[in-house]
C-alpha cells in the first residue's frame, strides 16, 4: 500500500507525527518537494526530534529514506541537520538516506536573495522562512539552477557558481546590497557536500524497484495545500506543489503507484507568514499560545490561530484526491466551551463553498460559522477512538461530512502512542 501524506492547511498540521506513525509499516519514506523550510516535529521514545530535510523514517532502523528530485537541498543546512540528529543517537548511513542526483541545490546566495526580496517587498512581504526556497525554485524554472549531480564535478560546479554569483551580484548591486564572492560560495557548499556525496544516486530506479517488489512506500508531504504554488493563497504560498501531484513529479513514481492519500489537518487552523486567513480568531490564538502551543518548529514564530475552516478543507480534499483524513491536535480544544466551524465564505452578499482565486476577494471574505458544543474533557489519555468523548466524535463527524472524506486518524497529543486509528 503506497500512501501520500499531505497537509490540508497552511503547513504545520502535524504531518510528521502521522508520517512517523505510518512509517512503522513502511519500507521506504520519500520526500518530493520543499526544502528545509519544513519543520517536522516527531516525539519518539520520549525524545523530541525536529526534522527539516530528512524524511521522518530516518528515526527508524531498516527503512530507506529518499530525498527526491523535487526537493531543493541546502547542503550546508542538511549536514548541520544530519549532525544534530546523529548527536541524538540516530545513525545516518548511505543505505538509510539516499539523495536524488536531480534535486536542486540551495546556495548561500539564494538565502540572501530571499531575505533581500522580502525586505524590498516591505508590508507586501510573503513572510518566508528565508531558507532560499523561492530563489532556488525560481532558478530551477529559469533553467539556471544547479543540481546535486553538478556537485559531483567540482570544476563545473565552481564555474556555474561563478556565473550565478555574477548574475545575483548585479541584482544586489541595484538594491545597494552587499554582493557575494563566488569562491566562498562554492567552497562552503563543496565542504558540506563531502559529507553528503556517499548518499547521492539516481533514486528513480530505487523507487521503481521498491514498487515492483510490492514494498510499502510513504510519500511525506511538506507544507500544506494552501501554500501550494497553484492551489494555495497565491502569492502568499511557497514555491512548490505541496499537493499530492507534487509527490509524483517530485519522486519519479507515477500516479498509478499511489493507493491512498491521507490529508492531515488540525482540529482548528493555524498559519505563519502573511496572507489571508478568514477564520482567524484572536481569542483562540491567545488561548493556544497560553497553553504553550503553536510556535513554529523552523522559525519559532507564534502561529496565528483560528477555527476549523471547512471551505479550505473541502478544496484541499478535492485537489489532493484525499481518501482519508488525519485530524491532529484534537486535545488543543479540550477545554473550550463552544467550538466553531467555518462552512462558507460570504463575499459581497453571496456565500461560497470553495475559496476564491481573486486575491482581492479574499480581503472581503467573511467566515460563515456554525457552532458545536465543546467536549470539555481531557482526551490526551484516550487510547482508542471509542474512548473519545461523544461531543468530540460529533465534531469529527461534522468535519467529515463537510469535506466528504472519512476520518481515519485522530491525534490527541504529541507522542507516537497518542495517534488513534478510526
Ligand atoms: P518559503 O517556503 O520559505 O518561501 O515561505 C513561503 C510561505 O510558506 C511563508 O508563509 C512561510 O511561512 C510558509 N511556509 C513554508 N514552509 C512552511 C512549513 O513547513 N510550515 C508552515 N509554513 C511554511
CSV table of C-alpha atoms and ligand atoms in Angstrom, one decimal:
chain,number,residue,atom,x,y,z
A,1,UNK,CA,0.0,0.0,0.0
A,2,UNK,CA,1.7,3.2,-1.1
A,3,UNK,CA,0.4,6.3,0.7
A,4,UNK,CA,0.8,10.1,0.2
A,5,UNK,CA,0.6,12.1,3.4
A,6,UNK,CA,-0.3,15.7,2.5
A,7,UNK,CA,-1.1,18.8,4.5
A,8,UNK,CA,-4.6,20.3,4.0
A,9,UNK,CA,-4.0,23.7,5.6
A,10,UNK,CA,-1.1,26.1,5.7
A,11,UNK,CA,1.5,23.6,6.9
A,12,UNK,CA,2.3,22.6,10.5
A,13,UNK,CA,-0.7,20.2,10.5
A,14,UNK,CA,1.2,17.6,12.4
A,15,UNK,CA,2.2,15.6,9.3
A,16,UNK,CA,5.5,14.5,10.9
A,17,UNK,CA,3.6,12.6,13.6
A,18,UNK,CA,1.2,10.9,11.1
A,19,UNK,CA,4.1,10.0,8.8
A,20,UNK,CA,6.1,8.6,11.8
A,21,UNK,CA,3.1,6.5,12.7
A,22,UNK,CA,2.7,5.2,9.2
A,23,UNK,CA,6.4,4.6,8.9
A,24,UNK,CA,6.2,1.6,11.2
A,25,UNK,CA,4.7,-0.4,8.3
A,26,UNK,CA,6.6,1.4,5.5
A,27,UNK,CA,9.8,0.2,3.8
A,28,UNK,CA,10.6,3.5,2.0
A,29,UNK,CA,9.9,7.1,3.1
A,30,UNK,CA,10.3,9.7,0.4
A,31,UNK,CA,10.1,13.5,0.2
A,32,UNK,CA,9.2,15.0,-3.1
A,33,UNK,CA,9.1,18.8,-2.7
A,34,UNK,CA,10.0,21.7,-0.4
A,35,UNK,CA,13.3,22.0,1.4
A,36,UNK,CA,14.4,22.9,4.9
A,37,UNK,CA,11.6,25.4,5.2
A,38,UNK,CA,9.7,22.4,6.5
A,39,UNK,CA,9.9,21.6,10.2
A,40,UNK,CA,8.5,18.3,11.3
A,41,UNK,CA,8.4,17.5,15.0
A,42,UNK,CA,8.4,13.9,16.0
A,43,UNK,CA,8.4,12.6,19.5
A,44,UNK,CA,9.7,9.1,19.7
A,45,UNK,CA,10.8,7.0,22.7
A,46,UNK,CA,10.4,10.1,24.8
A,47,UNK,CA,12.9,12.2,22.7
A,48,UNK,CA,11.9,15.2,20.6
A,49,UNK,CA,13.3,15.3,17.0
A,50,UNK,CA,12.9,18.3,14.7
A,51,UNK,CA,13.4,17.3,11.1
A,52,UNK,CA,13.7,19.8,8.2
A,53,UNK,CA,15.0,17.9,5.1
A,54,UNK,CA,15.4,14.4,6.5
A,55,UNK,CA,12.4,12.2,5.9
A,56,UNK,CA,10.8,11.1,9.2
A,57,UNK,CA,11.6,7.5,8.5
A,58,UNK,CA,15.2,8.3,9.4
A,59,UNK,CA,14.3,7.8,13.1
A,60,UNK,CA,13.7,4.1,12.4
A,61,UNK,CA,16.2,1.3,11.7
A,62,UNK,CA,15.9,-0.7,8.5
A,63,UNK,CA,13.9,1.9,6.4
A,64,UNK,CA,15.1,3.5,3.2
A,65,UNK,CA,14.7,7.3,3.2
A,66,UNK,CA,14.8,9.3,0.0
A,67,UNK,CA,15.2,13.0,-0.7
A,68,UNK,CA,13.6,13.1,-4.2
A,69,UNK,CA,14.3,15.1,-7.3
A,70,UNK,CA,11.6,17.7,-6.5
A,71,UNK,CA,13.2,18.8,-3.2
A,72,UNK,CA,15.6,21.8,-3.0
A,73,UNK,CA,18.6,20.7,-0.9
A,74,UNK,CA,20.7,23.1,1.1
A,75,UNK,CA,23.9,21.1,1.6
A,76,UNK,CA,25.1,23.2,4.5
A,77,UNK,CA,21.7,23.0,6.3
A,78,UNK,CA,21.4,19.3,5.6
A,79,UNK,CA,24.8,18.5,7.0
A,80,UNK,CA,24.0,20.5,10.1
A,81,UNK,CA,20.7,18.6,10.5
A,82,UNK,CA,22.4,15.2,10.0
A,83,UNK,CA,25.0,16.1,12.7
A,84,UNK,CA,22.3,17.2,15.1
A,85,UNK,CA,20.2,14.1,14.6
A,86,UNK,CA,23.2,11.8,14.8
A,87,UNK,CA,24.1,13.6,18.0
A,88,UNK,CA,20.7,12.4,19.3
A,89,UNK,CA,21.8,8.8,18.7
A,90,UNK,CA,20.3,8.2,15.2
A,91,UNK,CA,22.8,6.7,12.7
A,92,UNK,CA,22.5,8.1,9.1
A,93,UNK,CA,24.2,5.8,6.7
A,94,UNK,CA,24.2,5.8,2.8
A,95,UNK,CA,21.9,2.8,2.9
A,96,UNK,CA,19.5,4.6,5.1
A,97,UNK,CA,19.5,8.0,3.3
A,98,UNK,CA,19.5,8.5,-0.4
A,99,UNK,CA,19.6,11.9,-2.1
A,100,UNK,CA,18.5,12.3,-5.7
A,101,UNK,CA,21.1,13.5,-8.1
A,102,UNK,CA,18.4,15.5,-9.8
A,103,UNK,CA,17.4,17.5,-6.7
A,104,UNK,CA,18.3,21.3,-7.0
A,105,UNK,CA,20.8,22.9,-4.7
A,106,UNK,CA,20.1,25.9,-2.5
A,107,UNK,CA,23.2,28.1,-2.5
A,108,UNK,CA,24.0,30.6,0.3
A,109,UNK,CA,23.2,33.4,-2.1
A,110,UNK,CA,19.6,32.0,-2.5
A,111,UNK,CA,19.1,32.6,1.2
A,112,UNK,CA,20.4,36.2,0.9
A,113,UNK,CA,18.2,36.9,-2.2
A,114,UNK,CA,15.2,35.5,-0.3
A,115,UNK,CA,15.8,37.9,2.6
A,116,UNK,CA,16.6,40.9,0.2
A,117,UNK,CA,13.4,40.3,-1.7
A,118,UNK,CA,11.3,40.1,1.4
A,119,UNK,CA,12.9,43.4,2.6
A,120,UNK,CA,12.2,45.0,-0.7
A,121,UNK,CA,8.5,44.0,-0.6
A,122,UNK,CA,8.0,45.8,2.7
A,123,UNK,CA,4.5,45.3,4.0
A,124,UNK,CA,3.7,43.2,1.0
A,125,UNK,CA,6.2,40.6,2.1
A,126,UNK,CA,5.4,36.9,1.9
A,127,UNK,CA,6.7,36.1,5.3
A,128,UNK,CA,9.1,33.4,4.0
A,129,UNK,CA,11.3,31.2,6.2
A,130,UNK,CA,14.3,32.9,4.5
A,131,UNK,CA,15.7,29.5,3.6
A,132,UNK,CA,16.3,30.4,0.0
A,133,UNK,CA,13.4,28.2,-1.2
A,134,UNK,CA,11.8,30.7,-3.7
A,135,UNK,CA,15.0,31.8,-5.3
A,136,UNK,CA,16.2,28.2,-5.7
A,137,UNK,CA,13.0,27.0,-7.3
A,138,UNK,CA,13.0,30.2,-9.5
A,139,UNK,CA,16.4,29.2,-10.8
A,140,UNK,CA,15.1,25.7,-11.5
A,141,UNK,CA,12.3,27.0,-13.5
A,142,UNK,CA,14.5,29.7,-15.2
A,143,UNK,CA,16.8,26.8,-16.1
A,144,UNK,CA,19.8,28.3,-14.4
A,145,UNK,CA,19.8,26.2,-11.3
A,146,UNK,CA,22.4,23.8,-10.1
A,147,UNK,CA,21.6,20.2,-9.3
A,148,UNK,CA,23.1,17.7,-6.9
A,149,UNK,CA,24.7,15.9,-10.0
A,150,UNK,CA,26.5,19.1,-10.8
A,151,UNK,CA,28.2,19.0,-7.4
A,152,UNK,CA,29.9,15.7,-8.4
A,153,UNK,CA,32.1,17.7,-10.9
A,154,UNK,CA,33.9,20.3,-8.8
A,155,UNK,CA,35.3,22.2,-11.8
A,156,UNK,CA,32.0,22.6,-13.5
A,157,UNK,CA,30.2,23.4,-10.2
A,158,UNK,CA,32.7,26.2,-9.5
A,159,UNK,CA,32.3,27.6,-13.0
A,160,UNK,CA,28.5,27.6,-12.7
A,161,UNK,CA,28.5,29.2,-9.3
A,162,UNK,CA,30.7,31.9,-10.8
A,163,UNK,CA,28.0,32.6,-13.4
A,164,UNK,CA,25.2,32.5,-10.9
A,165,UNK,CA,27.0,34.7,-8.5
A,166,UNK,CA,27.8,37.3,-11.1
A,167,UNK,CA,24.0,37.5,-12.0
A,168,UNK,CA,23.0,37.7,-8.4
A,169,UNK,CA,25.5,40.4,-7.7
A,170,UNK,CA,24.0,42.6,-10.5
A,171,UNK,CA,20.6,42.4,-8.8
A,172,UNK,CA,22.0,43.0,-5.3
A,173,UNK,CA,24.1,46.0,-6.5
A,174,UNK,CA,20.9,47.5,-7.9
A,175,UNK,CA,19.4,47.4,-4.4
A,176,UNK,CA,22.6,48.7,-2.9
A,177,UNK,CA,23.1,45.4,-1.0
A,178,UNK,CA,26.3,43.5,-0.2
A,179,UNK,CA,27.5,41.2,-3.1
A,180,UNK,CA,28.9,37.7,-3.0
A,181,UNK,CA,32.3,36.1,-3.5
A,182,UNK,CA,31.8,33.1,-5.9
A,183,UNK,CA,34.8,31.2,-4.5
A,184,UNK,CA,33.5,31.5,-0.9
A,185,UNK,CA,30.0,30.3,-2.1
A,186,UNK,CA,31.5,27.2,-3.9
A,187,UNK,CA,33.9,26.4,-1.0
A,188,UNK,CA,31.2,26.4,1.6
A,189,UNK,CA,28.8,24.2,-0.4
A,190,UNK,CA,31.6,21.8,-1.6
A,191,UNK,CA,32.9,21.4,2.0
A,192,UNK,CA,29.4,20.4,3.2
A,193,UNK,CA,28.9,18.1,0.1
A,194,UNK,CA,31.8,16.0,1.1
A,195,UNK,CA,29.6,14.5,3.9
A,196,UNK,CA,26.6,14.0,1.5
A,197,UNK,CA,28.4,12.5,-1.5
A,198,UNK,CA,28.1,8.8,-0.5
A,199,UNK,CA,24.3,9.4,-0.2
A,200,UNK,CA,23.8,10.6,-3.8
A,201,UNK,CA,22.3,8.4,-6.6
A,202,UNK,CA,19.7,8.1,-9.2
A,203,UNK,CA,16.8,7.4,-6.8
A,204,UNK,CA,14.2,6.8,-9.6
A,205,UNK,CA,15.1,3.1,-10.2
A,206,UNK,CA,15.4,2.5,-6.5
A,207,UNK,CA,11.8,3.7,-6.0
A,208,UNK,CA,10.5,1.8,-9.0
A,209,UNK,CA,12.2,-1.4,-7.8
A,210,UNK,CA,10.6,-1.0,-4.4
A,211,UNK,CA,7.2,-0.5,-6.1
A,212,UNK,CA,7.7,-3.6,-8.3
A,213,UNK,CA,8.7,-5.7,-5.3
A,214,UNK,CA,5.5,-4.7,-3.5
A,215,UNK,CA,7.2,-2.7,-0.8
A,216,UNK,CA,5.3,-0.1,1.1
A,217,UNK,CA,6.2,3.5,0.1
A,218,UNK,CA,5.3,6.5,2.1
A,219,UNK,CA,5.4,9.9,0.5
A,220,UNK,CA,6.0,12.6,3.1
A,221,UNK,CA,4.4,15.9,2.0
A,222,UNK,CA,5.8,19.2,3.4
A,223,UNK,CA,4.0,22.5,3.9
A,224,UNK,CA,0.3,22.3,3.1
A,225,UNK,CA,-2.4,22.7,0.3
A,226,UNK,CA,-2.9,26.4,1.0
A,227,UNK,CA,0.8,27.0,0.5
A,228,UNK,CA,0.8,25.2,-2.9
A,229,UNK,CA,2.1,27.4,-5.8
A,230,UNK,CA,-1.1,26.6,-7.8
A,231,UNK,CA,-3.8,25.8,-5.3
A,232,UNK,CA,-2.8,27.9,-2.4
A,233,UNK,CA,-3.5,31.5,-1.4
A,234,UNK,CA,-1.2,32.9,-4.1
A,235,UNK,CA,1.1,34.9,-3.8
A,236,UNK,CA,1.3,34.0,-0.1
A,237,UNK,CA,2.5,30.5,-0.8
A,238,UNK,CA,5.7,28.5,-1.1
A,239,UNK,CA,7.3,27.8,-4.4
A,240,UNK,CA,6.4,24.1,-5.0
A,241,UNK,CA,3.4,21.9,-5.5
A,242,UNK,CA,2.7,20.8,-2.0
A,243,UNK,CA,-0.4,18.8,-3.0
A,244,UNK,CA,-0.4,15.1,-3.9
A,245,UNK,CA,0.6,15.6,-7.5
A,246,UNK,CA,3.9,17.0,-6.4
A,247,UNK,CA,4.7,13.7,-4.8
A,248,UNK,CA,4.7,12.1,-8.2
A,249,UNK,CA,6.6,14.8,-10.2
A,250,UNK,CA,9.0,15.2,-7.2
A,251,UNK,CA,10.0,11.5,-7.0
A,252,UNK,CA,9.6,9.9,-10.4
A,253,UNK,CA,6.9,7.5,-9.2
A,254,UNK,CA,3.7,7.8,-11.4
A,255,UNK,CA,0.1,8.4,-10.2
A,256,UNK,CA,-0.6,4.7,-10.8
A,257,UNK,CA,1.8,3.9,-7.9
A,258,UNK,CA,-0.4,5.6,-5.4
A,259,UNK,CA,-3.0,3.7,-3.4
A,260,UNK,CA,-4.2,6.2,-0.9
A,261,UNK,CA,-3.9,9.9,0.1
A,262,UNK,CA,-4.1,10.9,3.7
A,263,UNK,CA,-4.9,14.6,4.2
A,264,UNK,CA,-3.7,15.9,7.5
A,265,UNK,CA,-5.4,18.8,9.3
A,266,UNK,CA,-5.5,20.2,12.7
A,267,UNK,CA,-8.8,20.3,14.6
A,268,UNK,CA,-8.5,24.0,14.2
A,269,UNK,CA,-6.5,26.2,11.7
A,270,UNK,CA,-3.1,27.9,12.0
A,271,UNK,CA,-0.9,30.0,9.8
A,272,UNK,CA,2.5,31.6,9.9
A,273,UNK,CA,3.7,34.2,7.4
A,274,UNK,CA,1.5,36.7,5.7
A,275,UNK,CA,-1.7,36.2,3.7
A,276,UNK,CA,-5.5,35.7,4.1
A,277,UNK,CA,-6.9,33.7,7.0
A,278,UNK,CA,-10.7,34.2,7.1
A,279,UNK,CA,-11.3,32.1,10.2
A,280,UNK,CA,-8.5,33.7,12.3
A,281,UNK,CA,-9.5,34.3,15.9
A,282,UNK,CA,-7.6,36.3,18.4
A,283,UNK,CA,-9.2,34.7,21.4
A,284,UNK,CA,-8.3,31.1,20.2
A,285,UNK,CA,-4.8,32.2,19.4
A,286,UNK,CA,-4.3,33.6,22.9
A,287,UNK,CA,-5.7,30.5,24.4
A,288,UNK,CA,-3.5,28.1,22.5
A,289,UNK,CA,-0.3,30.3,23.0
A,290,UNK,CA,-1.1,30.4,26.7
A,291,UNK,CA,-1.0,26.6,26.6
A,292,UNK,CA,2.5,26.9,25.1
A,293,UNK,CA,1.2,25.6,21.7
A,294,UNK,CA,1.6,26.9,18.2
A,295,UNK,CA,5.1,28.2,17.9
A,296,UNK,CA,6.9,27.3,14.6
A,297,UNK,CA,9.4,24.4,14.5
A,298,UNK,CA,11.6,26.1,11.9
A,299,UNK,CA,11.4,29.8,12.8
A,300,UNK,CA,10.0,29.8,16.4
A,301,UNK,CA,7.4,32.3,15.2
A,302,UNK,CA,4.0,32.3,17.1
A,303,UNK,CA,1.4,31.0,14.6
A,304,UNK,CA,-1.9,32.8,14.1
A,305,UNK,CA,-4.8,30.5,15.1
A,306,UNK,CA,-8.4,30.3,14.0
A,307,UNK,CA,-11.4,28.0,13.8
A,308,UNK,CA,-11.5,24.9,11.6
A,309,UNK,CA,-12.2,26.1,8.0
A,310,UNK,CA,-14.2,23.6,6.0
A,311,UNK,CA,-14.1,25.7,2.9
A,312,UNK,CA,-10.4,25.2,2.7
A,313,UNK,CA,-10.6,21.6,3.7
A,314,UNK,CA,-13.2,20.8,1.0
A,315,UNK,CA,-10.9,22.4,-1.6
A,316,UNK,CA,-7.9,20.5,-0.2
A,317,UNK,CA,-9.7,17.2,-0.3
A,318,UNK,CA,-10.7,17.8,-4.0
A,319,UNK,CA,-7.3,18.8,-5.3
A,320,UNK,CA,-5.4,16.1,-3.4
A,321,UNK,CA,-7.9,13.3,-4.0
A,322,UNK,CA,-7.8,12.7,-0.3
A,323,UNK,CA,-9.1,9.2,0.7
A,324,UNK,CA,-8.9,9.7,4.4
A,325,UNK,CA,-8.4,12.5,7.0
A,326,UNK,CA,-6.0,12.6,9.9
A,327,UNK,CA,-7.1,15.2,12.4
A,328,UNK,CA,-4.4,16.2,14.8
A,329,UNK,CA,-4.3,18.4,17.9
A,330,UNK,CA,-7.8,17.5,18.9
A,331,UNK,CA,-6.6,17.8,22.6
A,332,UNK,CA,-5.8,21.5,21.9
A,333,UNK,CA,-9.6,22.2,22.0
A,334,UNK,CA,-10.2,20.0,25.1
A,335,UNK,CA,-11.3,22.9,27.4
A,336,UNK,CA,-13.1,25.2,25.0
A,337,UNK,CA,-16.8,25.6,25.8
A,338,UNK,CA,-18.2,26.4,22.3
A,339,UNK,CA,-16.4,25.5,19.1
A,340,UNK,CA,-17.0,27.0,15.6
A,341,UNK,CA,-16.5,25.6,12.1
A,342,UNK,CA,-16.4,27.8,9.1
A,343,UNK,CA,-18.7,26.4,6.5
A,344,UNK,CA,-18.7,29.1,3.9
A,345,UNK,CA,-17.3,32.5,2.9
A,346,UNK,CA,-19.6,35.4,2.4
A,347,UNK,CA,-18.2,37.6,-0.3
A,348,UNK,CA,-20.3,40.6,-1.4
A,349,UNK,CA,-23.5,39.1,-0.1
A,350,UNK,CA,-23.1,35.6,-1.6
A,351,UNK,CA,-22.0,32.6,0.4
A,352,UNK,CA,-19.3,30.4,-1.3
A,353,UNK,CA,-18.4,26.8,-0.5
A,354,UNK,CA,-15.0,27.0,-2.2
A,355,UNK,CA,-12.2,29.5,-1.8
A,356,UNK,CA,-11.8,32.3,-4.4
A,357,UNK,CA,-8.8,32.7,-6.8
A,358,UNK,CA,-9.0,36.5,-6.8
A,359,UNK,CA,-6.6,37.9,-4.2
A,360,UNK,CA,-8.9,40.9,-3.5
A,361,UNK,CA,-11.9,38.7,-2.9
A,362,UNK,CA,-10.0,37.1,0.0
A,363,UNK,CA,-9.8,40.5,1.7
A,364,UNK,CA,-13.7,40.8,1.6
A,365,UNK,CA,-14.3,37.1,2.6
A,366,UNK,CA,-16.2,36.8,5.9
A,367,UNK,CA,-16.3,33.4,7.5
A,368,UNK,CA,-19.8,31.9,8.0
A,369,UNK,CA,-19.8,29.7,11.1
A,370,UNK,CA,-21.8,27.0,12.7
A,371,UNK,CA,-21.3,26.3,16.4
A,372,UNK,CA,-20.9,23.0,18.1
A,373,UNK,CA,-20.6,22.3,21.9
A,374,UNK,CA,-17.1,21.6,23.1
A,375,UNK,CA,-16.4,18.3,25.0
A,376,UNK,CA,-14.6,20.0,27.9
A,377,UNK,CA,-12.8,16.7,28.8
A,378,UNK,CA,-9.2,15.6,28.7
A,379,UNK,CA,-8.6,13.5,25.6
A,380,UNK,CA,-4.9,13.0,25.9
A,381,UNK,CA,-5.2,9.7,27.7
A,382,UNK,CA,-7.6,8.2,25.2
A,383,UNK,CA,-6.0,5.1,23.6
A,384,UNK,CA,-8.8,4.3,21.1
A,385,UNK,CA,-11.3,6.3,19.0
A,386,UNK,CA,-14.2,4.8,21.0
A,387,UNK,CA,-12.8,6.4,24.2
A,388,UNK,CA,-13.2,9.9,22.8
A,389,UNK,CA,-16.0,12.0,24.3
A,390,UNK,CA,-19.2,11.8,22.3
A,391,UNK,CA,-19.1,15.5,21.5
A,392,UNK,CA,-15.6,15.2,20.1
A,393,UNK,CA,-16.8,12.4,17.9
A,394,UNK,CA,-19.7,14.6,16.8
A,395,UNK,CA,-17.2,17.4,15.9
A,396,UNK,CA,-15.1,15.0,13.8
A,397,UNK,CA,-18.2,13.5,12.1
A,398,UNK,CA,-19.3,17.0,11.1
A,399,UNK,CA,-15.9,17.8,9.7
A,400,UNK,CA,-16.0,14.5,7.7
A,401,UNK,CA,-19.5,15.4,6.3
A,402,UNK,CA,-18.4,18.9,5.3
A,403,UNK,CA,-15.4,17.5,3.4
A,404,UNK,CA,-17.0,14.3,2.1
A,405,UNK,CA,-14.0,12.3,3.4
A,406,UNK,CA,-13.8,9.8,6.3
A,407,UNK,CA,-11.7,10.5,9.3
A,408,UNK,CA,-9.0,7.7,9.6
A,409,UNK,CA,-6.7,9.0,12.3
A,410,UNK,CA,-7.1,11.3,15.3
A,411,UNK,CA,-4.2,12.9,17.2
A,412,UNK,CA,-4.7,13.6,20.9
A,413,UNK,CA,-1.1,14.5,21.9
A,414,UNK,CA,2.5,14.7,20.6
A,415,UNK,CA,3.6,11.2,21.4
A,416,UNK,CA,3.6,8.3,19.0
A,417,UNK,CA,1.1,6.4,21.1
A,418,UNK,CA,-1.4,9.3,21.0
A,419,UNK,CA,-2.5,8.6,17.5
A,420,UNK,CA,-5.9,6.9,17.4
A,421,UNK,CA,-6.9,4.8,14.4
A,422,UNK,CA,-10.6,5.0,13.4
B,1,LIG,P1,9.0,29.8,1.9
B,1,LIG,O1,8.6,28.4,1.7
B,1,LIG,O2,10.2,29.9,2.9
B,1,LIG,O3,9.3,30.6,0.6
B,1,LIG,O4,7.8,30.6,2.6
B,1,LIG,C1,6.6,30.9,1.9
B,1,LIG,C2,5.4,30.7,2.9
B,1,LIG,O5,5.3,29.4,3.2
B,1,LIG,C3,5.5,31.5,4.2
B,1,LIG,O6,4.2,32.0,4.6
B,1,LIG,C4,6.1,30.5,5.1
B,1,LIG,O7,5.8,30.8,6.5
B,1,LIG,C5,5.3,29.3,4.7
B,1,LIG,N1,5.9,28.0,5.0
B,1,LIG,C6,7.0,27.4,4.4
B,1,LIG,N2,7.3,26.2,4.9
B,1,LIG,C7,6.4,26.0,5.9
B,1,LIG,C8,6.1,25.0,6.8
B,1,LIG,O8,6.8,23.9,6.8
B,1,LIG,N3,5.1,25.1,7.7
B,1,LIG,C9,4.3,26.3,7.7
B,1,LIG,N4,4.5,27.3,6.8
B,1,LIG,C10,5.5,27.2,5.9
